[in-house]
mmCIF file of C-alpha atoms in Angstrom:
data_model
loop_
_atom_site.group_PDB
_atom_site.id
_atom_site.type_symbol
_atom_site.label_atom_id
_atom_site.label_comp_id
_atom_site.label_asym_id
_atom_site.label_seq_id
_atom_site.Cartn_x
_atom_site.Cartn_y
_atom_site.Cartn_z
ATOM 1 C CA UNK A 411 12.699 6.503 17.397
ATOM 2 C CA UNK A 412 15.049 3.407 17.318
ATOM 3 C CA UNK A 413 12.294 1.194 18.712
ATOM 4 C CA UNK A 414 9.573 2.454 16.179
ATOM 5 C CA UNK A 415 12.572 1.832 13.211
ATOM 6 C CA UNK A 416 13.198 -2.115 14.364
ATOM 7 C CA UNK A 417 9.645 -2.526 14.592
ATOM 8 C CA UNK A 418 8.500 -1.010 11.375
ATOM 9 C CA UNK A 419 11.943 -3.136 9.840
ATOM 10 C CA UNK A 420 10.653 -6.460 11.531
ATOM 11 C CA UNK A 421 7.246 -6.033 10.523
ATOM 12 C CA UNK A 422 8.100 -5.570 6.760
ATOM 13 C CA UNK A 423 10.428 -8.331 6.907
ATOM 14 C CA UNK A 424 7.405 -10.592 8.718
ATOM 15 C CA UNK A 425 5.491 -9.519 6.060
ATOM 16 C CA UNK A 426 8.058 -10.644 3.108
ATOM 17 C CA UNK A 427 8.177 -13.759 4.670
ATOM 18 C CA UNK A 428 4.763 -14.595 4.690
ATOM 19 C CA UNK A 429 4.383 -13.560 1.056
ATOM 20 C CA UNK A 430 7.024 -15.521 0.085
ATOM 21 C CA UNK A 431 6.020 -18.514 2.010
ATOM 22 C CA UNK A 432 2.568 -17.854 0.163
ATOM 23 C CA UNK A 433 4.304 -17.644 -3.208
ATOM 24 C CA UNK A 434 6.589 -20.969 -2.366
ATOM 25 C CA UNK A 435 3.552 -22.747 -1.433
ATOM 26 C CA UNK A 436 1.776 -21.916 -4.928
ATOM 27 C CA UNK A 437 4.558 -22.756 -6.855
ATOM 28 C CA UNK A 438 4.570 -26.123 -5.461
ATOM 29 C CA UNK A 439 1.172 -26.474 -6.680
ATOM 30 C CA UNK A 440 1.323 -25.098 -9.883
ATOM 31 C CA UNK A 441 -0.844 -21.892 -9.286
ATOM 32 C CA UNK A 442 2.252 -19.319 -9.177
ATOM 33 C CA UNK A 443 0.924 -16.061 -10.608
ATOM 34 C CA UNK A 444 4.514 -15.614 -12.387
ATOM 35 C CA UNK A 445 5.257 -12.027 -14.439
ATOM 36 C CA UNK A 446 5.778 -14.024 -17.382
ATOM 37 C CA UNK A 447 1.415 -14.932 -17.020
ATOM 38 C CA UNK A 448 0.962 -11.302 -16.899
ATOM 39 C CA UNK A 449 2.644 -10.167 -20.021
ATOM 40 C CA UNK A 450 0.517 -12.814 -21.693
ATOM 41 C CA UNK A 451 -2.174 -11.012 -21.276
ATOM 42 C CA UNK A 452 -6.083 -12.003 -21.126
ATOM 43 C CA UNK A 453 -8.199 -12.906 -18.170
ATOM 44 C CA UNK A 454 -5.347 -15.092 -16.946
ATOM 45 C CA UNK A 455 -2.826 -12.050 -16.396
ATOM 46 C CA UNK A 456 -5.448 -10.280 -14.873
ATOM 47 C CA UNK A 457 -6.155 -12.859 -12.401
ATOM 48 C CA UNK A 458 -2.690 -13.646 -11.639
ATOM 49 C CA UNK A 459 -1.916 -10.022 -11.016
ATOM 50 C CA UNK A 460 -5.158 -9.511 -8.478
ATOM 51 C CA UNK A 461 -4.104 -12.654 -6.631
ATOM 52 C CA UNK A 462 -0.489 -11.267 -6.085
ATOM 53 C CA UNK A 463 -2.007 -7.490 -4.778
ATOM 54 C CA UNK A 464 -3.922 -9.577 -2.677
ATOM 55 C CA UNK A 465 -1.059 -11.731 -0.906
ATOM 56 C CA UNK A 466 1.596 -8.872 -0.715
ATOM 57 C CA UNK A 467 -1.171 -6.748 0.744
ATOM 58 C CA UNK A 468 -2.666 -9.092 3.273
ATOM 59 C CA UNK A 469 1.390 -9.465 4.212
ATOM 60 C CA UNK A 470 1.346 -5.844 4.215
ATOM 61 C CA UNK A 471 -1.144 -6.065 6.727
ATOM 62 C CA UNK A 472 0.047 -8.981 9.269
ATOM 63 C CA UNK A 473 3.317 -7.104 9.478
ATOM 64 C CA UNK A 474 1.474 -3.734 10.285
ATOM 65 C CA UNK A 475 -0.352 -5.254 13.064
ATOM 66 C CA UNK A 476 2.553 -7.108 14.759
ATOM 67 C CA UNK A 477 4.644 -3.819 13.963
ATOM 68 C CA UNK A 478 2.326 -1.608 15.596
ATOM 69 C CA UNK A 479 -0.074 -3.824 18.223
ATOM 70 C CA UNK A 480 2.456 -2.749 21.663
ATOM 71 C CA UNK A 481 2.048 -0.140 22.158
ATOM 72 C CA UNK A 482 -1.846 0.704 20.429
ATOM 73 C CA UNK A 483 -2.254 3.051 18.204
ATOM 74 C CA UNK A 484 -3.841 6.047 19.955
ATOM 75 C CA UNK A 485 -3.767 8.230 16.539
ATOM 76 C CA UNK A 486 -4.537 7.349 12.560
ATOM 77 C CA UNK A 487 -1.599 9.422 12.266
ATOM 78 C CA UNK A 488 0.419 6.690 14.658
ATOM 79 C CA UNK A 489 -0.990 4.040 12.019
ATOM 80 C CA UNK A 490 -0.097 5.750 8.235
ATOM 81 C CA UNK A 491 3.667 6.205 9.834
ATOM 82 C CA UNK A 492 3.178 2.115 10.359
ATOM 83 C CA UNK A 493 2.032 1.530 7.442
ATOM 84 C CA UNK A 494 4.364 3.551 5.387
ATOM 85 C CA UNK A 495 7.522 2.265 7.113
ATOM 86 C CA UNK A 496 6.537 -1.639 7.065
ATOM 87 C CA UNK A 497 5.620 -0.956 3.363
ATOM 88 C CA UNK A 498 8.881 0.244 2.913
ATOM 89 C CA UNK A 499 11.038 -2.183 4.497
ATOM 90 C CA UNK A 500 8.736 -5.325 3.085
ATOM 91 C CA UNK A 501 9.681 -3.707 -0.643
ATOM 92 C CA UNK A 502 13.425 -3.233 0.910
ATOM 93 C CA UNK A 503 13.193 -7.109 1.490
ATOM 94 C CA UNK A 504 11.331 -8.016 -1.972
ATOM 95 C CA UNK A 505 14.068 -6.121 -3.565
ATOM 96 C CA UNK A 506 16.941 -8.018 -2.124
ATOM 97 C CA UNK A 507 15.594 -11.414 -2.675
ATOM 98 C CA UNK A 508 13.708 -10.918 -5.819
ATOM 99 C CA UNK A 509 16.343 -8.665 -7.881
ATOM 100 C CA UNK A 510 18.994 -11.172 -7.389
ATOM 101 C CA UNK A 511 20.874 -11.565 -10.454
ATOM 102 C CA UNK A 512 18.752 -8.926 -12.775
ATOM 103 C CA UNK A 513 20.318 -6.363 -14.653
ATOM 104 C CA UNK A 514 21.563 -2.997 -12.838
ATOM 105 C CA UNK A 515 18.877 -1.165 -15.150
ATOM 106 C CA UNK A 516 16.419 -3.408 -14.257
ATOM 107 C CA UNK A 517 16.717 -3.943 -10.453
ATOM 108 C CA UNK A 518 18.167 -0.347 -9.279
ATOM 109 C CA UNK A 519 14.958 1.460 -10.736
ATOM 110 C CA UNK A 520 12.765 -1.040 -8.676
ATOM 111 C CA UNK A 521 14.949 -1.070 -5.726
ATOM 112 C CA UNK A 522 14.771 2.837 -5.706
ATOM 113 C CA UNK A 523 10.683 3.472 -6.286
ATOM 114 C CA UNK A 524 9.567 0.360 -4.784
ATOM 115 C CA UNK A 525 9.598 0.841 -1.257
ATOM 116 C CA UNK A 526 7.341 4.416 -2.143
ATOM 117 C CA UNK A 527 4.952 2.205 -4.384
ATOM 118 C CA UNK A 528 4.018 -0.087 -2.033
ATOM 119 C CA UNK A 529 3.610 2.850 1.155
ATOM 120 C CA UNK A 530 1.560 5.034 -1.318
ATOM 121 C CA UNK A 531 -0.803 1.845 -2.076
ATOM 122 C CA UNK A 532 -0.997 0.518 1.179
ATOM 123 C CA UNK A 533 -2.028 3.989 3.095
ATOM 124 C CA UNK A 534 -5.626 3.370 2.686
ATOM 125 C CA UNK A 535 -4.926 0.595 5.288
ATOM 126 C CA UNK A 536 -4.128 3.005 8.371
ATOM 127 C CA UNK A 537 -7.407 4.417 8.862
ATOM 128 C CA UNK A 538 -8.671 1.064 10.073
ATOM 129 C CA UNK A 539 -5.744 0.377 11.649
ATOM 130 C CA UNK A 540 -6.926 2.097 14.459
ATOM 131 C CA UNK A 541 -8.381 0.334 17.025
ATOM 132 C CA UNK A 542 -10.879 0.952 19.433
ATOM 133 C CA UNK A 543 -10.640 3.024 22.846
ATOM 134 C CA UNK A 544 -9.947 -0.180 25.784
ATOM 135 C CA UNK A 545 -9.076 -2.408 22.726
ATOM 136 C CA UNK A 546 -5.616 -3.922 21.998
ATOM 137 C CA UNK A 547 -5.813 -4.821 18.414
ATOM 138 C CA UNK A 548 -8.407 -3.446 15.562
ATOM 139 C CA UNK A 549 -11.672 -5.408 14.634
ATOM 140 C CA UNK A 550 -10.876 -7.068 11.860
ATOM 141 C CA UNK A 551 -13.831 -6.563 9.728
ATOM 142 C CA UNK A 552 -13.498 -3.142 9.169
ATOM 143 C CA UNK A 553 -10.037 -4.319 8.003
ATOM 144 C CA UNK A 554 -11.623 -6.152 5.232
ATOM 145 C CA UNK A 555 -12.715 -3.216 2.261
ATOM 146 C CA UNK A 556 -9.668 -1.472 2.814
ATOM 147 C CA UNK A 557 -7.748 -4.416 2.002
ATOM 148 C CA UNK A 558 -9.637 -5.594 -1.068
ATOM 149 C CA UNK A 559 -9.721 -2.154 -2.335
ATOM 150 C CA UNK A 560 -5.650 -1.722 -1.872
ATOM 151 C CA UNK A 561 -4.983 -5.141 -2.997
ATOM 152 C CA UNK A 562 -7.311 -4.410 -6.111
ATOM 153 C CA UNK A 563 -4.855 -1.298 -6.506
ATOM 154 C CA UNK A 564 -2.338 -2.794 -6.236
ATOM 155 C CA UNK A 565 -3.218 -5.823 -9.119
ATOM 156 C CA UNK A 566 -3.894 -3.599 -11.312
ATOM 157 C CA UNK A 567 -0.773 -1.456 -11.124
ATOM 158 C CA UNK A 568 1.489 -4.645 -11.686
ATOM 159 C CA UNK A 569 -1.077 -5.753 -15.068
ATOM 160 C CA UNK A 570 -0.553 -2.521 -16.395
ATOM 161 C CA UNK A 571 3.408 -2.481 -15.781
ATOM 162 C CA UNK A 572 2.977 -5.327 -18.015
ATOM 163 C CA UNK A 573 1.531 -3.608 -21.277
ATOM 164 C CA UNK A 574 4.272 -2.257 -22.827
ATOM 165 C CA UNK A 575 2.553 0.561 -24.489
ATOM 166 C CA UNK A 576 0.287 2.442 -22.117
ATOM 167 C CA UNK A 577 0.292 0.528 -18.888
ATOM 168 C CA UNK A 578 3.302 3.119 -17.382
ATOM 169 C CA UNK A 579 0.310 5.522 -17.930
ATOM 170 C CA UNK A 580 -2.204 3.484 -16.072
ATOM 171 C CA UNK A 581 0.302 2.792 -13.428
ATOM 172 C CA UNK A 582 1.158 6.314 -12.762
ATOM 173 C CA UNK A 583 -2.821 7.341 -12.223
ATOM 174 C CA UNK A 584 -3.407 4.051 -10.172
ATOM 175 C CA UNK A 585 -0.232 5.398 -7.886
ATOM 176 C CA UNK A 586 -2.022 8.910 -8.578
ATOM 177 C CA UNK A 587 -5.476 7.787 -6.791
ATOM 178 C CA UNK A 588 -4.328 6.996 -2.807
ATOM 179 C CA UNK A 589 -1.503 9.715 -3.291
ATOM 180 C CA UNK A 590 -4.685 12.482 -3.474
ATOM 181 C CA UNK A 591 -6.609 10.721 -0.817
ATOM 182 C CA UNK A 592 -3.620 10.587 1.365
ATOM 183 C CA UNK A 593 -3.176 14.636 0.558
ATOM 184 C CA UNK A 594 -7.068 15.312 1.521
ATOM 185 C CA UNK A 595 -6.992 13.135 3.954
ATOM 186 C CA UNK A 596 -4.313 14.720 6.288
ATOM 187 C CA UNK A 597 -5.367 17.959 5.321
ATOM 188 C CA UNK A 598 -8.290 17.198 7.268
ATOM 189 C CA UNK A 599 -6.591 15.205 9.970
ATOM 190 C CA UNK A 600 -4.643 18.028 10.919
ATOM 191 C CA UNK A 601 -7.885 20.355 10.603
ATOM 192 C CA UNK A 602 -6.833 22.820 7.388
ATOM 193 C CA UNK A 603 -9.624 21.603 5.202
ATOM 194 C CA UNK A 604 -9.389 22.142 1.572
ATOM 195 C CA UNK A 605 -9.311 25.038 0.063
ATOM 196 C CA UNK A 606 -12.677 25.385 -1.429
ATOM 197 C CA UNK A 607 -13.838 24.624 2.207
ATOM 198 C CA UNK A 608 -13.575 28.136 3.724
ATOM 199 C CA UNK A 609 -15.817 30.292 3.256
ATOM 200 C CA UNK A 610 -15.434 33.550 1.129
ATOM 201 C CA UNK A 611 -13.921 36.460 2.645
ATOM 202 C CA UNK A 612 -16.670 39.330 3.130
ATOM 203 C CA UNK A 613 -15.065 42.336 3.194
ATOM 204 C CA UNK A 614 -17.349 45.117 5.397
ATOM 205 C CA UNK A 615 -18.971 47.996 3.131
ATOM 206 C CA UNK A 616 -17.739 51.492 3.679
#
């Protein structure tokens, strides 16, 4: 609906705020994880790049609970649609801000695929998303593995966009990794099953 469109649109753009605001504040002090630190490479780039899965994705995750907290959640399925479209329209906001000024080949490419990057790595998040029966928001704890793993995810993907050589590799089978669990995992949601769940056809003798 309309409603569920300018709340998914003003989460994501809540959530580019706050990582920019985050991002600001490092630069001031001198601890900006830039892109130009992760083509270096070493421990350094690999540091930088966790530390910027981890503020886009705890973002991510503010705007997906003001996005979705009125009315609660009564279904996972009610929180991967959340996810997914704040995702979206945070990398929608990225795009504009950060792309300013880069090359067409450069910033069309990122503008296009980025919004699905960041909804494919985030979807881990909706499963505790959900809150409670009687309770308005999720507990956050539960909150807290999901986020560390996508935020790990999500590190990595941007180190290996950095290695010139095989990191487009790397990237594809980190992308690769919540894309399957998002396929099993709605499979089951929606009670098929997989495939090598059913049991064997037994066809009667005679």
């Amino acid at each position: 609906t309309a409603l569920a469109v300018a709340r998914a649109s003003l989460g994501g753009g809540l959530a580019a705020a706050l990582a920019l605001g985050a991002f600001g504040l490092l630069e001031r002090a001198g601890l900006m994880p830039s892109w130009e630190l992760m083509l270096a490479g070493g421990w350094r780039a690999i540091v930088a790049a966790l530390a910027v899965g981890l503020l886009e994705e705890s973002a991510k995750l503010a705007g997906c609970l003001a996005a979705g907290a009125d009315p609660p959640r009564r279904h996972v399925g009610d929180s991967l649609r959340t996810v997914g479209a704040v995702s979206a329209a945070f990398a929608t906001v990225e795009a504009i801000i950060v792309l300013r000024g880069e090359p067409l080949s450069m910033a069309l490419p990122r503008a296009a695929f980025g919004p699905i990057a960041h909804a494919i790595l985030a979807c881990p998040l909706a499963v505790a998303l959900k809150p409670e029966p009687g309770r308005f928001m999720p507990r956050l704890r539960p909150l807290i593995g999901p986020l560390l793993a996508v935020s790990v995810a999500h590190g990595l993907a941007d180190w290996a966009l950095a290695r010139a050589k095989w990191g487009p590799y790397v990237y594809v089978a980190i992308l690769l990794a919540p894309t399957l669990w998002l396929f099993v995992f709605t499979r089951r949601l929606v009670g098929w099953g997989m495939p090598w769940d059913r049991k064997p056809k037994v066809w009667p003798k005679g």
